[in-house]
Coordinates of C-alpha atoms in Angstrom, one line a residue:
M4 CA -39.6 -2.3 20.4
L5 CA -39.5 -0.5 23.8
D6 CA -39.2 -3.8 25.7
K7 CA -36.2 -4.7 23.5
L8 CA -34.7 -1.3 24.1
Q9 CA -35.0 -1.7 27.9
A10 CA -33.3 -5.1 27.6
V11 CA -30.5 -3.5 25.6
E12 CA -30.0 -0.7 28.2
S13 CA -29.9 -3.3 31.0
R14 CA -27.2 -5.3 29.1
F15 CA -25.2 -2.2 28.4
E16 CA -25.3 -1.2 32.1
E17 CA -24.3 -4.7 33.1
L18 CA -21.3 -4.6 30.7
C19 CA -20.2 -1.1 32.0
A20 CA -20.3 -2.4 35.5
R21 CA -18.4 -5.6 34.5
S22 CA -15.7 -3.6 32.8
E23 CA -14.9 -1.7 36.0
Q24 CA -14.2 -4.9 38.0
P25 CA -10.5 -5.5 38.9
D26 CA -10.4 -8.9 37.2
F27 CA -12.0 -7.8 34.0
Y28 CA -8.8 -8.0 32.0
N29 CA -7.6 -11.4 33.4
D30 CA -9.0 -12.9 30.2
P31 CA -7.9 -10.4 27.4
K32 CA -9.8 -12.2 24.6
K33 CA -13.1 -12.3 26.6
A34 CA -12.6 -8.7 27.7
A35 CA -12.1 -7.5 24.1
A36 CA -15.3 -9.3 23.1
L37 CA -17.3 -7.7 25.9
L38 CA -15.9 -4.3 25.1
R39 CA -16.9 -4.7 21.5
E40 CA -20.4 -5.6 22.6
R41 CA -20.6 -2.6 24.9
N42 CA -19.4 -0.3 22.1
D43 CA -22.0 -1.7 19.7
L44 CA -24.8 -1.2 22.2
E45 CA -23.7 2.4 23.2
P46 CA -25.2 4.3 20.3
I47 CA -28.5 2.4 20.8
V48 CA -28.6 3.3 24.5
E49 CA -27.8 6.9 23.8
A50 CA -30.6 7.2 21.3
Y51 CA -33.0 5.4 23.6
R52 CA -32.2 7.8 26.5
A53 CA -32.6 10.8 24.2
Y54 CA -36.0 9.3 23.1
R55 CA -37.1 9.0 26.7
K56 CA -36.0 12.5 27.4
A57 CA -38.0 13.8 24.4
E58 CA -41.0 11.9 25.6
Q59 CA -40.7 13.4 29.1
D60 CA -40.3 16.9 27.7
M61 CA -43.6 16.4 25.9
L62 CA -45.3 15.4 29.1
D63 CA -43.8 18.3 31.0
A64 CA -44.9 20.8 28.3
Q65 CA -48.4 19.4 28.3
E66 CA -48.8 19.9 32.1
L67 CA -47.7 23.5 31.9
M68 CA -50.0 24.4 29.0
S69 CA -52.8 25.1 31.4
D70 CA -50.9 28.3 32.5
P71 CA -51.9 31.0 30.0
E72 CA -48.6 32.8 30.4
M73 CA -46.6 29.6 29.6
R74 CA -48.9 28.2 26.9
E75 CA -47.1 29.7 23.9
L76 CA -43.6 28.7 25.1
C77 CA -44.8 25.2 26.1
Q78 CA -46.5 24.6 22.7
E79 CA -43.1 25.4 21.0
T80 CA -41.3 23.1 23.5
Y81 CA -43.9 20.3 22.9
K82 CA -43.6 20.6 19.1
E83 CA -39.8 20.4 19.2
A84 CA -39.8 17.4 21.6
K85 CA -42.4 15.6 19.4
E86 CA -40.3 16.1 16.3
A87 CA -37.2 14.9 18.2
K88 CA -39.1 11.8 19.5
E89 CA -40.3 10.9 16.0
A90 CA -36.8 11.2 14.5
L91 CA -35.3 9.2 17.3
H92 CA -38.0 6.5 16.9
D93 CA -37.0 6.1 13.2
K94 CA -33.3 6.1 14.2
L95 CA -33.9 3.4 16.8
R96 CA -35.7 1.2 14.4
I97 CA -32.6 1.3 12.1
L98 CA -30.2 0.8 15.0
L99 CA -32.1 -2.3 16.1
L100 CA -31.9 -4.0 12.7
P101 CA -29.8 -7.1 12.8
K102 CA -26.3 -6.4 11.7
D103 CA -24.1 -8.4 9.3
P104 CA -21.7 -10.2 11.7
N105 CA -18.9 -9.6 9.2
D106 CA -19.4 -5.8 8.9
E107 CA -16.3 -5.0 11.1
K108 CA -14.0 -7.4 9.2
S109 CA -11.3 -6.6 6.6
V110 CA -12.0 -7.8 3.1
I111 CA -10.5 -9.8 0.3
V112 CA -11.2 -8.2 -3.1
E113 CA -10.8 -10.0 -6.4
I114 CA -10.9 -8.1 -9.7
R115 CA -11.0 -9.8 -13.1
G116 CA -11.1 -8.4 -16.6
G117 CA -14.3 -9.5 -18.3
V118 CA -15.7 -8.9 -21.8
G119 CA -13.7 -6.6 -24.0
G120 CA -10.2 -8.0 -24.3
E121 CA -7.4 -5.6 -23.5
E122 CA -9.8 -2.8 -22.7
S123 CA -11.4 -4.9 -20.0
A124 CA -8.0 -5.4 -18.5
L125 CA -7.3 -1.7 -18.6
F126 CA -10.7 -1.1 -16.9
A127 CA -9.8 -3.7 -14.2
H128 CA -6.7 -1.7 -13.5
S129 CA -8.8 1.5 -13.2
L130 CA -11.0 -0.3 -10.6
F131 CA -8.0 -1.4 -8.7
R132 CA -6.7 2.1 -8.6
M133 CA -10.2 3.4 -7.6
Y134 CA -10.4 1.0 -4.6
S135 CA -6.8 1.7 -3.6
M136 CA -7.5 5.5 -3.5
Y137 CA -10.8 4.8 -1.6
A138 CA -8.9 2.7 1.0
A139 CA -6.4 5.5 1.4
R140 CA -9.2 8.0 2.1
K141 CA -10.5 5.7 4.8
G142 CA -7.1 5.2 6.4
W143 CA -7.1 1.5 5.4
N144 CA -4.1 -0.3 4.0
I145 CA -3.9 -2.7 1.0
E146 CA -2.1 -6.0 1.1
L147 CA -1.5 -7.4 -2.4
L148 CA -2.0 -11.1 -2.9
N149 CA -1.9 -11.8 -6.6
Y150 CA -1.5 -9.3 -9.4
N151 CA -1.2 -10.3 -13.1
D152 CA -0.7 -7.3 -15.4
T153 CA -0.6 -7.0 -19.2
E154 CA 1.9 -5.4 -21.5
L155 CA -0.3 -2.3 -21.9
G156 CA -0.7 -1.7 -18.2
G157 CA -4.0 -3.5 -17.7
V158 CA -4.8 -6.2 -15.2
K159 CA -5.9 -9.7 -15.9
E160 CA -6.5 -10.4 -12.3
A161 CA -5.9 -8.6 -9.0
D162 CA -6.4 -10.1 -5.6
F163 CA -5.8 -8.0 -2.5
I164 CA -6.8 -7.5 1.1
I165 CA -8.1 -4.2 2.4
N166 CA -7.2 -4.1 6.1
G167 CA -9.4 -1.8 8.1
R168 CA -12.1 -2.0 10.7
G169 CA -15.5 -1.8 9.0
A170 CA -14.1 -2.4 5.5
Y171 CA -16.6 -5.1 4.7
S172 CA -19.6 -2.9 5.8
R173 CA -18.6 -0.5 3.0
M174 CA -17.0 -2.7 0.3
K175 CA -19.6 -5.5 0.3
Y176 CA -21.7 -3.4 -2.1
E177 CA -19.0 -3.5 -4.8
S178 CA -19.5 -7.2 -5.7
G179 CA -20.8 -7.7 -9.2
V180 CA -20.2 -6.8 -12.8
H181 CA -18.9 -3.3 -13.5
R182 CA -19.4 -1.9 -17.1
V183 CA -17.4 0.8 -18.7
Q184 CA -18.2 2.8 -21.9
R185 CA -15.3 4.8 -23.2
V186 CA -12.9 5.2 -26.1
P187 CA -10.1 2.7 -25.4
E188 CA -6.5 3.7 -25.6
T189 CA -6.1 0.9 -28.3
E190 CA -8.9 2.5 -30.4
S191 CA -7.6 4.6 -33.3
G192 CA -11.0 5.5 -34.8
G193 CA -12.4 7.2 -31.7
R194 CA -15.3 4.7 -31.3
V195 CA -16.8 4.1 -27.8
H196 CA -16.4 0.5 -26.7
T197 CA -18.3 -1.3 -23.9
S198 CA -16.3 -3.6 -21.7
T199 CA -16.7 -5.2 -18.3
A200 CA -14.8 -6.3 -15.2
T201 CA -16.0 -8.4 -12.3
V202 CA -15.4 -7.6 -8.6
A203 CA -15.9 -10.1 -5.8
V204 CA -15.7 -8.9 -2.1
L205 CA -15.3 -11.5 0.7
P206 CA -15.1 -10.9 4.4
E207 CA -11.6 -11.9 5.5
M208 CA -11.7 -15.1 7.5
E209 CA -8.9 -16.8 9.5
E210 CA -8.3 -20.5 9.3
V211 CA -9.8 -20.9 12.8
D212 CA -13.1 -19.4 11.5
V213 CA -13.5 -22.2 9.0
Q214 CA -12.8 -25.9 9.3
I215 CA -10.3 -26.9 6.6
N216 CA -9.0 -30.5 6.4
P217 CA -5.3 -30.3 5.4
A218 CA -5.7 -33.6 3.5
D219 CA -8.2 -31.8 1.2
I220 CA -5.6 -29.3 0.0
E221 CA -3.1 -29.8 -2.9
M222 CA -0.3 -27.3 -2.9
Q223 CA 1.6 -26.3 -6.0
V224 CA 4.6 -23.9 -6.2
Y225 CA 5.9 -22.0 -9.2
R226 CA 8.0 -19.0 -10.1
A227 CA 6.4 -15.6 -9.7
S228 CA 5.8 -13.5 -12.8
G229 CA 5.3 -9.8 -13.4
A230 CA 6.5 -6.9 -11.2
G231 CA 7.9 -7.9 -7.8
G232 CA 11.6 -7.3 -7.5
Q233 CA 14.8 -9.4 -7.7
H234 CA 13.1 -12.6 -6.5
V235 CA 10.8 -12.8 -9.6
N236 CA 11.5 -15.8 -11.8
K237 CA 14.5 -16.9 -9.7
T238 CA 12.8 -18.9 -7.0
S239 CA 9.6 -21.0 -6.8
S240 CA 8.1 -18.7 -4.1
A241 CA 4.6 -18.4 -5.6
V242 CA 1.9 -20.7 -4.2
R243 CA -1.3 -22.2 -5.6
L244 CA -3.7 -24.1 -3.4
I245 CA -6.4 -26.4 -4.7
H246 CA -9.2 -27.3 -2.4
K247 CA -10.1 -30.7 -3.8
P248 CA -13.7 -31.1 -2.5
S249 CA -14.9 -27.7 -3.8
G250 CA -12.5 -27.2 -6.7
I251 CA -11.6 -23.8 -5.4
V252 CA -8.1 -22.5 -6.6
V253 CA -6.3 -19.7 -4.9
A254 CA -2.9 -18.3 -5.6
C255 CA -0.5 -15.7 -4.2
Q256 CA 2.9 -14.6 -5.5
E257 CA 3.5 -11.2 -4.0
E258 CA 5.6 -12.3 -1.0
R259 CA 9.2 -13.4 -1.2
S260 CA 8.7 -16.8 0.7
Q261 CA 6.6 -19.8 0.1
M262 CA 5.5 -19.7 3.7
Q263 CA 4.1 -16.2 3.5
N264 CA 2.4 -16.8 0.2
R265 CA 0.8 -20.0 1.6
E266 CA -0.4 -18.2 4.7
K267 CA -2.2 -15.6 2.5
C268 CA -3.6 -18.4 0.3
M269 CA -5.1 -20.1 3.3
R270 CA -6.8 -16.8 4.3
M271 CA -8.3 -16.5 0.8
L272 CA -9.4 -20.1 0.8
A273 CA -11.0 -19.7 4.3
S274 CA -13.0 -16.7 3.0
K275 CA -14.1 -18.5 -0.1
L276 CA -15.3 -21.6 1.8
Y277 CA -17.1 -19.3 4.3
E278 CA -18.9 -17.6 1.4
I279 CA -20.0 -21.0 0.0
E280 CA -21.4 -22.1 3.3
Q281 CA -23.3 -18.8 3.8
E282 CA -24.9 -19.1 0.4
K283 CA -26.0 -22.6 1.2
L284 CA -27.5 -21.4 4.5
E285 CA -29.3 -18.5 2.9
S286 CA -30.6 -20.7 0.2
A287 CA -32.0 -23.2 2.7
V288 CA -33.5 -20.5 4.9
T289 CA -35.0 -18.2 2.3
G290 CA -35.6 -20.4 -0.7
M291 CA -34.7 -17.5 -2.9
R292 CA -31.7 -15.6 -4.1
R293 CA -30.3 -12.6 -2.2
S294 CA -31.9 -9.2 -2.8
Q295 CA -30.0 -7.3 -5.5
V296 CA -28.6 -4.7 -3.0
G297 CA -25.4 -6.1 -1.6
S298 CA -25.9 -9.5 -3.1
G299 CA -22.5 -9.8 -4.7
M300 CA -23.8 -12.0 -7.5
R301 CA -21.2 -11.8 -10.3
N302 CA -23.7 -12.1 -13.1
E303 CA -25.4 -8.9 -12.1
R304 CA -24.4 -5.7 -13.9
I305 CA -24.4 -3.3 -10.9
R306 CA -22.8 -0.1 -12.3
T307 CA -21.9 1.7 -15.5
Y308 CA -19.1 4.1 -15.9
N309 CA -19.8 6.2 -19.0
F310 CA -16.7 8.4 -19.8
P311 CA -18.0 10.4 -22.8
Q312 CA -21.0 11.6 -20.7
G313 CA -18.9 11.9 -17.5
R314 CA -21.5 9.8 -15.5
V315 CA -21.5 6.9 -13.2
T316 CA -24.8 5.0 -12.8
D317 CA -25.5 2.4 -10.1
H318 CA -28.4 0.3 -11.5
R319 CA -29.4 -1.2 -8.1
V320 CA -30.7 2.1 -6.7
G321 CA -31.0 4.2 -9.9
L322 CA -28.4 6.7 -8.8
T323 CA -26.5 8.7 -11.4
L324 CA -23.6 11.0 -10.6
Y325 CA -21.9 13.3 -13.1
K326 CA -18.5 13.3 -11.5
I327 CA -16.7 10.3 -13.1
D328 CA -13.2 11.7 -12.5
A329 CA -13.8 12.0 -8.8
V330 CA -15.4 8.5 -8.6
M331 CA -12.4 7.0 -10.4
D332 CA -10.2 8.8 -7.9
G333 CA -11.9 6.9 -5.0
D334 CA -14.7 9.3 -4.2
I335 CA -17.4 6.5 -3.9
D336 CA -18.9 7.2 -0.5
E337 CA -22.0 8.8 -2.0
I338 CA -22.8 5.7 -4.0
I339 CA -22.1 3.4 -1.0
D340 CA -24.3 5.5 1.3
A341 CA -27.2 5.2 -1.2
L342 CA -26.8 1.5 -1.3
A343 CA -26.6 1.2 2.5
T344 CA -29.7 3.3 2.9
A345 CA -31.6 1.2 0.4
E346 CA -30.5 -2.0 2.2
Q347 CA -31.7 -0.5 5.5
A348 CA -35.1 0.5 4.0
E349 CA -35.5 -3.0 2.7
K350 CA -34.8 -4.5 6.1
L351 CA -37.2 -2.1 7.7
N352 CA -39.9 -3.1 5.3
N353 CA -39.3 -6.8 5.9
S354 CA -39.4 -6.3 9.6
Q355 CA -42.9 -4.8 9.6

């Protein structure tokens, strides 16, 4: 590990020196990539330098322990430095874990009502609201792609982009089946019903990130439906793209022009095709399905929202929180932190 840390420090110093050269910004795209790399390496280098300092403090304290007048003070200094070194060692192991290359990307989120009829659509709307409020807490913004609501205020399907650096690093844990247990608004007898909704989270990809043959795409246009202003049902502005080789269908109706809706559809399609290729690659390399944490498999029940008991349980890490109102208002960082920690622990275990 120390050899790797020395190499990281050398690379960081090289990037710092390069960024001070007069011609550094002649190629803005390359400069931006090098600055991102430098910023990614900086926390590792800072921790490594702190680790070396703690190590040196231990050696210095040991040398001075032979002096009876300094022994007690040096023992305390040695103990503190040793504890710091051990903590930094663990931190460095985590910092050196391979990162998901998509962690810094924005995300495309798809929510679908599942089992439970109208109640599942109402729950899908609750999830859309939860993620909207979470995005607002993070300073991210939401760009609506496709939103089909029901007469009672539920959502059949909601597709949207969460724009924000690092959105995927947090939102990727939300993929899967979400289950709700509550008395539906449509229930007159007060019985608790169980319904589900599915969430899919994809890193947002540009067309340039994925090779798409225009000849493989069939484009259909139609009139938008639902909320959306004066243009609804008057012009064929909504766009549906069908990727013939894969059978993937994407749609967008939230913009006023065909061109804008098509552009958003292409971003959705690129993200879906990227996900398919990544799943093929992982299957070929590992020969097994992804681990449950962060897997995003839609057939996995990942979380239960029990309203009568006021609890939310994430089944992947066995975490139960009795603050369902706060969670539904977008306070989900505690859940996501637990999932991220579990993923790190699994990676550490696999790296040993």
